Tab-separated table of C-alpha atoms in Angstrom:
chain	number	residue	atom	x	y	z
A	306	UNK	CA	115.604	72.701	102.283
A	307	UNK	CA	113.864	76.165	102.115
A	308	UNK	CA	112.767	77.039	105.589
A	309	UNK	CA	109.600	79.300	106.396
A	310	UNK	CA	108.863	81.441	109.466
A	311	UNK	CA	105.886	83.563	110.022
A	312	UNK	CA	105.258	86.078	112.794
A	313	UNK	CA	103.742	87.062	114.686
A	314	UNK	CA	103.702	83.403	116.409
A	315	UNK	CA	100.677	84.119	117.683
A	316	UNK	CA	98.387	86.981	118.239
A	317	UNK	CA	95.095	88.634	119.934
A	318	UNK	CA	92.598	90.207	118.669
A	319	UNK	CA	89.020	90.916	118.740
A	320	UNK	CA	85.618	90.090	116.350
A	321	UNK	CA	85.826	92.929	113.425
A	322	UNK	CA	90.260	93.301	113.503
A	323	UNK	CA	91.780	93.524	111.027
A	324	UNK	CA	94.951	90.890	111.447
A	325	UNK	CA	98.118	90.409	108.932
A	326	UNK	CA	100.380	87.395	109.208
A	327	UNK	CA	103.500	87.331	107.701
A	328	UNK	CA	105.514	84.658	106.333
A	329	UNK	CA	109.449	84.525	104.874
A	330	UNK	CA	110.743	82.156	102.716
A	331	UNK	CA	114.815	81.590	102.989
A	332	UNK	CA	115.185	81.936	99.407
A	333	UNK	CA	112.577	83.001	96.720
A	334	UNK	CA	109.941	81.055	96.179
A	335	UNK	CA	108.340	82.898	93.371
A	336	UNK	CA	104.528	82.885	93.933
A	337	UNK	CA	104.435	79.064	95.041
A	338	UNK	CA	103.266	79.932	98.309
A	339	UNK	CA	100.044	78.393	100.617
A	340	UNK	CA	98.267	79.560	103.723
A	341	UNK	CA	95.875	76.915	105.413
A	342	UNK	CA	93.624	77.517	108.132
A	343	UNK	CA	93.465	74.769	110.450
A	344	UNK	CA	91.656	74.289	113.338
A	345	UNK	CA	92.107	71.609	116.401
A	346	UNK	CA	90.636	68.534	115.661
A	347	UNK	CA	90.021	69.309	112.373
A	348	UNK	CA	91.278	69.112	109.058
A	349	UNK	CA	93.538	71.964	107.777
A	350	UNK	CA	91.877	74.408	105.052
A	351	UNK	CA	93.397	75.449	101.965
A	352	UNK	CA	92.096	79.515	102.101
A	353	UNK	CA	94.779	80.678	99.039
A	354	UNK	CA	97.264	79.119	96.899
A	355	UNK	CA	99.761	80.975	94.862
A	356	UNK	CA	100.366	83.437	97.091
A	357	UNK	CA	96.803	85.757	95.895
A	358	UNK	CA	94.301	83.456	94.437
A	359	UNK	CA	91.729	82.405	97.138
A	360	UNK	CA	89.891	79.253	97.066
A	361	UNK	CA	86.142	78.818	95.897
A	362	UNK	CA	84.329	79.307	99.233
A	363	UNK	CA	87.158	80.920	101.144
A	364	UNK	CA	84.974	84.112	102.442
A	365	UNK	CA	86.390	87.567	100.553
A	366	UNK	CA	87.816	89.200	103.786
A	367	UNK	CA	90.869	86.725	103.465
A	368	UNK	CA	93.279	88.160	101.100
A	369	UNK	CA	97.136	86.683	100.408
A	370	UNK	CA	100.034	89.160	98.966
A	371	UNK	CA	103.433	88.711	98.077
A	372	UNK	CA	106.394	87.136	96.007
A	373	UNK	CA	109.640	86.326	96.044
A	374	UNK	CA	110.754	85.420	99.734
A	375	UNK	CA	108.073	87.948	101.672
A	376	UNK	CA	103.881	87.302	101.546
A	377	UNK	CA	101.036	88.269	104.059
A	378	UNK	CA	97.807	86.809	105.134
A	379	UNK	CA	95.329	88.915	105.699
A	380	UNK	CA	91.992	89.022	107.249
A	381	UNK	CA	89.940	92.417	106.889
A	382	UNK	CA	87.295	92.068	109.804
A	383	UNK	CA	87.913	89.036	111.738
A	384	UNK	CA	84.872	86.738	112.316
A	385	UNK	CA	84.396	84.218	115.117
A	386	UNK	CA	84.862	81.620	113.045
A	387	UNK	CA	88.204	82.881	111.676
A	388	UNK	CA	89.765	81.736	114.933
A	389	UNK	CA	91.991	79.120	114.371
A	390	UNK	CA	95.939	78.707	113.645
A	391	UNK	CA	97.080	79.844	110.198
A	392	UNK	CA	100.401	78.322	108.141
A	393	UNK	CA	101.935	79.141	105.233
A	394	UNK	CA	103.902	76.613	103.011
A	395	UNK	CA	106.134	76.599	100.031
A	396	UNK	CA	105.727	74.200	96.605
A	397	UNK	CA	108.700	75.597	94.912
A	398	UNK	CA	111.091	72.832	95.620
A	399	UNK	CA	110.938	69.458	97.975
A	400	UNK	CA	110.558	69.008	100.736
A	401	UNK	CA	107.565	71.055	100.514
A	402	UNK	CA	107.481	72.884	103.990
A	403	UNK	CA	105.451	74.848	106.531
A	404	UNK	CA	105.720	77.678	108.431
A	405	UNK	CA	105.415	76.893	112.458
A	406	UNK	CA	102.515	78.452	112.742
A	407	UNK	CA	100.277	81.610	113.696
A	408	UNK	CA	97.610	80.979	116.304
A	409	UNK	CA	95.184	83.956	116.420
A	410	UNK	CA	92.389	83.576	119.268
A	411	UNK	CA	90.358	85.749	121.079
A	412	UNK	CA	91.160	88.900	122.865
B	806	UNK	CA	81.261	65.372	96.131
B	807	UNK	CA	84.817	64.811	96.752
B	808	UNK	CA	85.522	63.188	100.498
B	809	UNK	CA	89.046	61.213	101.278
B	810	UNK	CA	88.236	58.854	104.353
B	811	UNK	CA	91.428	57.850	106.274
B	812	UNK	CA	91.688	54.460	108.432
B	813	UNK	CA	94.415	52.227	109.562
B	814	UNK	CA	95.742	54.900	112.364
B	815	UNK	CA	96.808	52.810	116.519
B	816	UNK	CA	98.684	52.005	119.105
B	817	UNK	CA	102.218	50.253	117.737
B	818	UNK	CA	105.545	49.565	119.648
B	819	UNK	CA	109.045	51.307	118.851
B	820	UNK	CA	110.159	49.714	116.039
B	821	UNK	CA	106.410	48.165	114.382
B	822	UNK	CA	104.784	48.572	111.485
B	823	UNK	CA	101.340	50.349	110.367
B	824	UNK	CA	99.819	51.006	107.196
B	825	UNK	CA	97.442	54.179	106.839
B	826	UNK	CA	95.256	53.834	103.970
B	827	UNK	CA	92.780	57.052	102.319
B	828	UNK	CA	90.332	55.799	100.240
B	829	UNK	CA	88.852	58.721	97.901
B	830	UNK	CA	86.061	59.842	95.363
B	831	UNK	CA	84.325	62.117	94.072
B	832	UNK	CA	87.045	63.053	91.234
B	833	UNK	CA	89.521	61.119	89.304
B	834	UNK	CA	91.674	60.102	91.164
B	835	UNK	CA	94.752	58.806	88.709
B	836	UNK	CA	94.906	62.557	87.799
B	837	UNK	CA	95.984	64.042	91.058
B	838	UNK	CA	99.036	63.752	92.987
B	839	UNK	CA	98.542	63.107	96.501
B	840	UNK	CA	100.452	63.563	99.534
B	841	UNK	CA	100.745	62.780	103.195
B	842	UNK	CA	100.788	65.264	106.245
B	843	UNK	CA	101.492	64.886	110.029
B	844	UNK	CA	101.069	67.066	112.900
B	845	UNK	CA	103.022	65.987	115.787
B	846	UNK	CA	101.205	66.637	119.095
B	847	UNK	CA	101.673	70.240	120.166
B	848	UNK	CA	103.725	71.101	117.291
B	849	UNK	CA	103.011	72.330	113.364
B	850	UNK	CA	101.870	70.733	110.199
B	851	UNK	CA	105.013	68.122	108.716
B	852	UNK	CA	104.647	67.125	104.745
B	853	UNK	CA	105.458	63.526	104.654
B	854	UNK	CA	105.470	62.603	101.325
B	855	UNK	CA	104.040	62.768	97.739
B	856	UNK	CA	103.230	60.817	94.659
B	857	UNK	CA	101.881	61.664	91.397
B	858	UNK	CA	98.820	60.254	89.597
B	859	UNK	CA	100.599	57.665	87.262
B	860	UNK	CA	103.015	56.587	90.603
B	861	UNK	CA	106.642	57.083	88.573
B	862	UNK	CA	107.309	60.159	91.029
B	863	UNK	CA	107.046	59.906	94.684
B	864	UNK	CA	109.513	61.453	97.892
B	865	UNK	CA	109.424	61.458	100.989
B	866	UNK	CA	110.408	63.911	104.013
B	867	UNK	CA	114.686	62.845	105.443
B	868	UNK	CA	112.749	62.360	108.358
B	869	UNK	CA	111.113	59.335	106.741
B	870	UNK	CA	113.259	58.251	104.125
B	871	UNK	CA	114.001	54.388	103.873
B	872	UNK	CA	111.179	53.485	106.623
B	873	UNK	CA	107.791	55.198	105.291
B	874	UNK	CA	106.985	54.520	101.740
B	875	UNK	CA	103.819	56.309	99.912
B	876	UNK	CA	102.024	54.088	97.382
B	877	UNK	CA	98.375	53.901	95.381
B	878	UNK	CA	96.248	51.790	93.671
B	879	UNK	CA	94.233	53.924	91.262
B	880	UNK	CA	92.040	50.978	90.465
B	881	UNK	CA	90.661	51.249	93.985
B	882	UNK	CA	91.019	54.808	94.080
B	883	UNK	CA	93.207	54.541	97.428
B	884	UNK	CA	96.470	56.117	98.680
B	885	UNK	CA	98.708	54.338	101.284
B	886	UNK	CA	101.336	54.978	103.717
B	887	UNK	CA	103.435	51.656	105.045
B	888	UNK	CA	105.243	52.974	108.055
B	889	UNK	CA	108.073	50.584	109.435
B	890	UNK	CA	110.485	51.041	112.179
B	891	UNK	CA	108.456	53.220	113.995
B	892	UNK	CA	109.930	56.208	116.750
B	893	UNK	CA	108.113	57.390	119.581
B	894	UNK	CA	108.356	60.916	117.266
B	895	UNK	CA	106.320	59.282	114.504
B	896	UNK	CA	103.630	59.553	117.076
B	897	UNK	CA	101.363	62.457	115.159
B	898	UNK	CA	98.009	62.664	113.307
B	899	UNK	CA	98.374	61.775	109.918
B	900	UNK	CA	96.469	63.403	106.905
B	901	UNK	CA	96.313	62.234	103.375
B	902	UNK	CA	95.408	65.206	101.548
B	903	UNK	CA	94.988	66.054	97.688
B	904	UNK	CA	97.573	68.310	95.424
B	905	UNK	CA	96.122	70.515	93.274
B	906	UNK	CA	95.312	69.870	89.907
B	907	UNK	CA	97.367	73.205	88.470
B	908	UNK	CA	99.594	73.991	91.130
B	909	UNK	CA	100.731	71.195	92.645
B	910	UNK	CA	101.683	71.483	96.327
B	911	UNK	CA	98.637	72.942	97.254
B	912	UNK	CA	96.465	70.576	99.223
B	913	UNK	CA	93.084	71.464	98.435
B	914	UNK	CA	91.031	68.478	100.201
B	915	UNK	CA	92.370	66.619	103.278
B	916	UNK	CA	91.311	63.974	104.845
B	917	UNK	CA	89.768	63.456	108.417
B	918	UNK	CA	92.581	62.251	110.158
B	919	UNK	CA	93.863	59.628	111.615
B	920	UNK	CA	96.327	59.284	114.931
B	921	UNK	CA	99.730	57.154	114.831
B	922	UNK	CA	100.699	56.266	118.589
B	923	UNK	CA	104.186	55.225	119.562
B	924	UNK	CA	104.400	53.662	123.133
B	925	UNK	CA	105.780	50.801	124.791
């Protein structure tokens, strides 16, 4: 099973940050790497899959880098809305699996 | 517009039985593969299980294996999850959620929700 962490675990910040979240893979994953936003109560988001390619309707300051076992979420000028808990996850091989987790809220 | 609406989500004793269901539209369904998600209270997102379109491939999480079983009907355009010998740690929401159509193991439409209690 290919495990996933992410740091920072969570994180502060305020409206206009700019925030990166990281996430590892234990072995390479190639590109098949996920990051959801999801928020409590809610549904969880799909905001890029593949590592880069951002959904239709995901706003542009949300950007996803990386391959192999390393990637990064970022967020260019965080928005109120943008609160929320982010995850990455990994399709490359079952189980499919998810990071624990990066709660960003409010500084 | 595409919408997956969950149901079948209680209250159940160690050891019962539930059966989530997702019914879905808006696309065609038979094409996608679909999986199931759970978020234990307090604690991250859990994939549970997949199938594909046709139904031939399917697995499930070691967690669930041999008591959870993922199924569809793609005449009614529904997904199901038959849960038996239920743990107090099944207790979680559970979210059906859709792969994506080129790279599969991307969920790109989840459904509402739907909470699994464990309790005596």
């Amino acid at each position: 099973e290919i495990q996933m962490t992410q740091s920072p675990s969570s994180l502060s910040a305020s409206v206009g940050d700019r925030v990166t979240i990281t996430c590892r893979a234990s072995q390479s994953i190639s590109d098949y790497l996920h990051w959801y936003q999801h928020k409590s109560g809610r549904a969880p988001r799909l905001l890029i899959d593949s590592a880069s390619s951002l959904q239709s309707g995901v706003p542009s300051r949300f950007s996803g880098s990386g391959s192999g076992k390393d990637f990064s979420l970022n967020i260019s000028s965080l928005q109120p809305e943008d609160f929320a808990t982010y995850y990455c996850q990994q399709s490359y091989s079952t189980p499919w699996t998810f990071g624990p987790g990066t709660k960003v809220d409010i500084k | 517009q595409v919408q997956l609406e969950q149901s079948g989500g209680g209250l159940v004793k160690p050891g019962g039985s539930l059966r989530l269901s997702c019914v879905t539209s808006g696309f065609s369904f038979s094409n996608y593969f679909m999986s199931w998600v759970r978020q234990v209270p307090g604690k991250g997102l859990e994939w549970v299980a997949y199938m594909s379109g046709s139904g031939r491939s399917l697995f499930h999480a070691d967690s669930v294996k041999g008591r959870f079983s993922i199924s569809r009907d793609n005449a009614k355009n529904t997904l199901y999850l038959e849960m038996n010998s239920l743990r107090v740690e099944d207790t979680a929401v559970y979210y059906c959620a859709r792969d994506g159509l080129v790279v599969v193991g991307s969920l790109d439409v989840w459904g509402q929700g739907t909470t699994v209690t464990v309790s005596s």
